CSV table of C-alpha atoms in Angstrom, one decimal:
chain,number,residue,atom,x,y,z
Q,990,UNK,CA,12.5,1.5,-60.1
Q,991,UNK,CA,15.4,0.7,-57.7
Q,992,UNK,CA,13.2,1.6,-54.8
Q,993,UNK,CA,10.5,-0.9,-56.0
Q,994,UNK,CA,13.2,-3.7,-56.2
Q,995,UNK,CA,14.4,-2.8,-52.6
Q,996,UNK,CA,10.8,-2.9,-51.3
Q,997,UNK,CA,10.1,-6.2,-53.0
Q,998,UNK,CA,13.3,-7.6,-51.6
Q,999,UNK,CA,12.4,-6.6,-48.1
Q,1000,UNK,CA,8.9,-8.1,-48.4
Q,1001,UNK,CA,10.3,-11.4,-49.8
Q,1002,UNK,CA,12.9,-11.6,-47.1
Q,1003,UNK,CA,10.3,-11.2,-44.4
Q,1004,UNK,CA,8.2,-14.0,-45.8
Q,1005,UNK,CA,11.1,-16.3,-46.4
Q,1006,UNK,CA,12.7,-16.1,-43.0
Q,1007,UNK,CA,10.8,-17.0,-39.8
Q,1008,UNK,CA,11.3,-14.6,-36.9
Q,1009,UNK,CA,13.0,-15.9,-33.8
Q,1010,UNK,CA,13.6,-14.1,-30.5
Q,1011,UNK,CA,17.2,-13.5,-29.9
Q,1012,UNK,CA,18.8,-11.6,-27.0
Q,1013,UNK,CA,21.8,-9.6,-28.1
Q,1014,UNK,CA,24.8,-8.7,-26.0
Q,1015,UNK,CA,25.5,-5.0,-25.7
Q,1016,UNK,CA,28.9,-5.2,-24.2
Q,1017,UNK,CA,31.1,-7.7,-22.2
Q,1018,UNK,CA,30.8,-5.4,-19.2
Q,1019,UNK,CA,27.0,-5.7,-19.2
Q,1020,UNK,CA,27.2,-9.5,-19.3
Q,1021,UNK,CA,29.7,-9.5,-16.5
Q,1022,UNK,CA,27.3,-7.5,-14.3
Q,1023,UNK,CA,24.4,-9.9,-14.7
Q,1024,UNK,CA,23.9,-12.7,-12.2
Q,1025,UNK,CA,24.5,-16.4,-13.1
Q,1026,UNK,CA,20.7,-17.0,-13.2
Q,1027,UNK,CA,20.4,-14.4,-16.0
Q,1028,UNK,CA,23.1,-15.6,-18.3
Q,1029,UNK,CA,23.0,-14.2,-21.8
Q,1030,UNK,CA,21.5,-16.3,-24.5
Q,1031,UNK,CA,23.8,-17.1,-27.5
Q,1032,UNK,CA,24.0,-14.4,-30.1
Q,1033,UNK,CA,23.2,-15.3,-33.7
Q,1034,UNK,CA,25.1,-13.3,-36.3
Q,1035,UNK,CA,23.7,-12.8,-39.8
Q,1036,UNK,CA,25.6,-14.2,-42.7
Q,1037,UNK,CA,27.6,-11.7,-44.6
Q,1038,UNK,CA,29.4,-8.6,-43.4
Q,1039,UNK,CA,27.4,-5.9,-45.1
Q,1040,UNK,CA,24.9,-3.6,-43.4
Q,1041,UNK,CA,22.2,-5.2,-45.7
Q,1042,UNK,CA,22.8,-8.5,-44.0
Q,1043,UNK,CA,21.7,-7.0,-40.7
Q,1044,UNK,CA,18.6,-5.5,-42.4
Q,1045,UNK,CA,17.5,-8.9,-43.8
Q,1046,UNK,CA,18.4,-11.0,-40.7
Q,1047,UNK,CA,15.5,-12.8,-39.0
Q,1048,UNK,CA,16.0,-11.2,-35.6
Q,1049,UNK,CA,13.3,-9.9,-33.3
Q,1050,UNK,CA,14.0,-7.8,-30.3
Q,1051,UNK,CA,12.2,-8.2,-27.0
Q,1052,UNK,CA,10.8,-5.0,-25.5
Q,1053,UNK,CA,11.3,-6.3,-22.0
Q,1054,UNK,CA,14.8,-6.1,-20.6
Q,1055,UNK,CA,15.9,-9.1,-18.4
Q,1056,UNK,CA,15.7,-8.6,-14.7
Q,1057,UNK,CA,19.2,-7.8,-13.3
Q,1058,UNK,CA,20.4,-8.0,-9.8
Q,1059,UNK,CA,24.0,-7.4,-8.8
Q,1060,UNK,CA,25.7,-9.3,-6.0
Q,1061,UNK,CA,25.3,-6.3,-3.7
Q,1062,UNK,CA,21.6,-5.8,-4.1
Q,1063,UNK,CA,19.4,-6.6,-1.1
Q,1064,UNK,CA,15.9,-8.1,-1.8
Q,1065,UNK,CA,13.0,-5.7,-0.9
Q,1066,UNK,CA,11.4,-6.3,2.5
Q,1067,UNK,CA,8.3,-8.4,2.4
Q,1068,UNK,CA,5.0,-7.1,3.7
Q,1069,UNK,CA,4.5,-7.2,7.4
Q,1070,UNK,CA,2.4,-10.2,8.5
Q,1071,UNK,CA,0.5,-8.8,11.4
Q,1072,UNK,CA,-0.7,-12.3,12.4
Q,1073,UNK,CA,2.9,-13.0,13.5
Q,1074,UNK,CA,3.2,-9.8,15.5
Q,1075,UNK,CA,0.1,-10.1,17.7
Q,1076,UNK,CA,-2.1,-13.1,18.3
Q,1077,UNK,CA,-5.7,-12.5,17.2
Q,1078,UNK,CA,-7.2,-13.1,20.7
Q,1079,UNK,CA,-4.9,-10.5,22.3
Q,1080,UNK,CA,-5.7,-8.0,19.5
Q,1081,UNK,CA,-9.5,-8.4,20.1
Q,1082,UNK,CA,-9.1,-7.9,23.9
Q,1083,UNK,CA,-7.0,-4.8,23.5
Q,1084,UNK,CA,-9.2,-3.3,20.7
Q,1085,UNK,CA,-12.5,-4.2,22.4
Q,1086,UNK,CA,-11.3,-2.7,25.7
Q,1087,UNK,CA,-10.2,0.5,24.0
Q,1088,UNK,CA,-13.4,0.9,22.0
Q,1089,UNK,CA,-15.7,0.1,24.9
Q,1090,UNK,CA,-13.8,2.5,27.2
Q,1091,UNK,CA,-14.1,5.1,24.4
Q,1092,UNK,CA,-17.8,4.5,24.2
Q,1093,UNK,CA,-18.4,4.9,27.9
Q,1094,UNK,CA,-16.4,8.1,28.2
Q,1095,UNK,CA,-18.0,9.7,25.1
Q,1096,UNK,CA,-21.5,8.8,26.4
Q,1097,UNK,CA,-20.6,10.6,29.7
Q,1098,UNK,CA,-19.2,13.5,27.8
Q,1099,UNK,CA,-22.3,13.7,25.6
Q,1100,UNK,CA,-24.6,13.8,28.6
Q,1101,UNK,CA,-22.8,17.0,29.8
Q,1102,UNK,CA,-23.0,18.7,26.4
Q,1103,UNK,CA,-25.8,20.8,25.2
Q,1104,UNK,CA,-25.2,20.2,21.5
Q,1105,UNK,CA,-27.8,19.5,18.9
Q,1106,UNK,CA,-27.0,16.4,16.9
Q,1107,UNK,CA,-24.6,14.8,19.4
Q,1108,UNK,CA,-25.2,11.1,19.1
Q,1109,UNK,CA,-23.0,8.0,19.8
Q,1110,UNK,CA,-23.8,4.6,18.4
Q,1111,UNK,CA,-22.0,1.2,18.7
Q,1112,UNK,CA,-22.9,-1.8,16.5
Q,1113,UNK,CA,-21.2,-4.4,14.4
Q,1114,UNK,CA,-17.9,-3.5,16.1
Q,1115,UNK,CA,-18.1,0.0,14.7
Q,1116,UNK,CA,-18.3,3.1,17.0
Q,1117,UNK,CA,-19.9,6.1,15.4
Q,1118,UNK,CA,-19.9,9.6,17.0
Q,1119,UNK,CA,-22.0,12.2,15.3
Q,1120,UNK,CA,-21.5,15.8,16.2
Q,1121,UNK,CA,-24.3,17.3,14.2
Q,1122,UNK,CA,-23.1,19.8,11.6
Q,1123,UNK,CA,-19.5,19.5,12.9
Q,1124,UNK,CA,-19.0,16.0,11.4
Q,1125,UNK,CA,-18.9,12.3,12.2
Q,1126,UNK,CA,-16.2,10.1,13.7
Q,1127,UNK,CA,-16.0,6.4,13.0
Q,1128,UNK,CA,-13.8,4.0,14.9
Q,1129,UNK,CA,-13.6,0.3,14.0
Q,1130,UNK,CA,-11.3,-2.7,14.3
Q,1131,UNK,CA,-9.4,-4.1,11.4
Q,1132,UNK,CA,-8.5,-7.6,12.5
Q,1133,UNK,CA,-6.4,-8.8,9.5
Q,1134,UNK,CA,-4.1,-5.7,10.0
Q,1135,UNK,CA,-4.3,-5.8,13.9
Q,1136,UNK,CA,-5.2,-2.1,13.8
Q,1137,UNK,CA,-7.9,0.3,14.9
Q,1138,UNK,CA,-9.0,2.6,12.1
Q,1139,UNK,CA,-10.3,6.1,12.6
Q,1140,UNK,CA,-12.2,8.3,10.2
Q,1141,UNK,CA,-12.1,11.9,11.4
Q,1142,UNK,CA,-13.9,15.0,10.0
Q,1143,UNK,CA,-10.9,17.0,11.0
Q,1144,UNK,CA,-7.8,15.0,10.3
Q,1145,UNK,CA,-9.2,12.4,7.9
Q,1146,UNK,CA,-8.4,8.6,8.0
Q,1147,UNK,CA,-5.7,7.1,10.2
Q,1148,UNK,CA,-4.7,3.6,11.1
Q,1149,UNK,CA,-3.5,2.9,14.6
Q,1150,UNK,CA,-1.2,0.1,15.7
Q,1151,UNK,CA,-0.8,-1.1,19.3
Q,1152,UNK,CA,2.3,0.2,20.9
Q,1153,UNK,CA,3.4,-1.8,24.0
Q,1154,UNK,CA,6.0,0.8,24.9
Q,1155,UNK,CA,3.3,3.5,25.4
Q,1156,UNK,CA,0.5,1.1,26.2
Q,1157,UNK,CA,-1.7,2.7,23.6
Q,1158,UNK,CA,-2.8,2.9,19.9
Q,1159,UNK,CA,-0.4,4.9,17.8
Q,1160,UNK,CA,-0.6,6.3,14.3
Q,1161,UNK,CA,2.9,5.3,12.9
Q,1162,UNK,CA,3.1,8.1,10.4
Q,1163,UNK,CA,2.8,10.9,12.9
Q,1164,UNK,CA,3.4,9.2,16.2
Q,1165,UNK,CA,0.1,10.5,17.6
Q,1166,UNK,CA,-1.9,8.5,20.2
Q,1167,UNK,CA,-5.5,7.7,19.3
Q,1168,UNK,CA,-7.0,9.0,22.6
Q,1169,UNK,CA,-4.9,12.2,22.6
Q,1170,UNK,CA,-6.0,12.9,19.0
Q,1171,UNK,CA,-9.6,12.4,19.8
Q,1172,UNK,CA,-9.4,14.5,23.0
Q,1173,UNK,CA,-7.8,17.4,21.0
Q,1174,UNK,CA,-10.2,17.3,18.1
Q,1175,UNK,CA,-13.5,16.6,19.9
Q,1176,UNK,CA,-12.6,19.2,22.6
Q,1177,UNK,CA,-11.9,21.9,20.0
Q,1178,UNK,CA,-15.0,21.0,17.9
Q,1179,UNK,CA,-17.4,21.0,20.9
Q,1180,UNK,CA,-15.7,23.8,22.8
Q,1181,UNK,CA,-15.4,21.8,26.0
Q,1182,UNK,CA,-12.3,19.7,27.0
Q,1183,UNK,CA,-12.9,15.9,27.0
Q,1184,UNK,CA,-10.9,13.4,29.0
Q,1185,UNK,CA,-10.7,9.9,27.4
Q,1186,UNK,CA,-7.8,8.5,29.4
């Protein structure tokens, strides 16, 4: 019977008191560590000093903690805006020159190869080199990123940035040069060295 009265009391208390979102302080140390822009909201204390007063208080807790940043935190770096790094017209000149040189050299190399399925195609700013059963290479420009992208049947996808210090396209993760990578992979696949410089 006592449990029914307690359950009835809980239900009645829920209906009678509206819920309000209240942020509670955990400790003065935590409040001191938050920045001025995240000042703690005032704490409401339930009337009465018994544990039952806490149970029946109209508090609701937020599941999201407030964002905290101490004075020593440094904001995360923003994404690189490649438009600021290299003007678009300069990128097109460098990328087009590279892809056209690559096309000419691969056509010459293909003429000297006796390989079934060796085919090179350039259209819509995409260079495609087919090596029959050995796989297909795709080289294309990515203007928004100011990069040349490569899809290789050996090493997979890679994105190359222009490196003025070496005067070439470099994959930043590994430091490999686009032309050196292609020379190595195509030469090994075809069994004949290729010079793309």
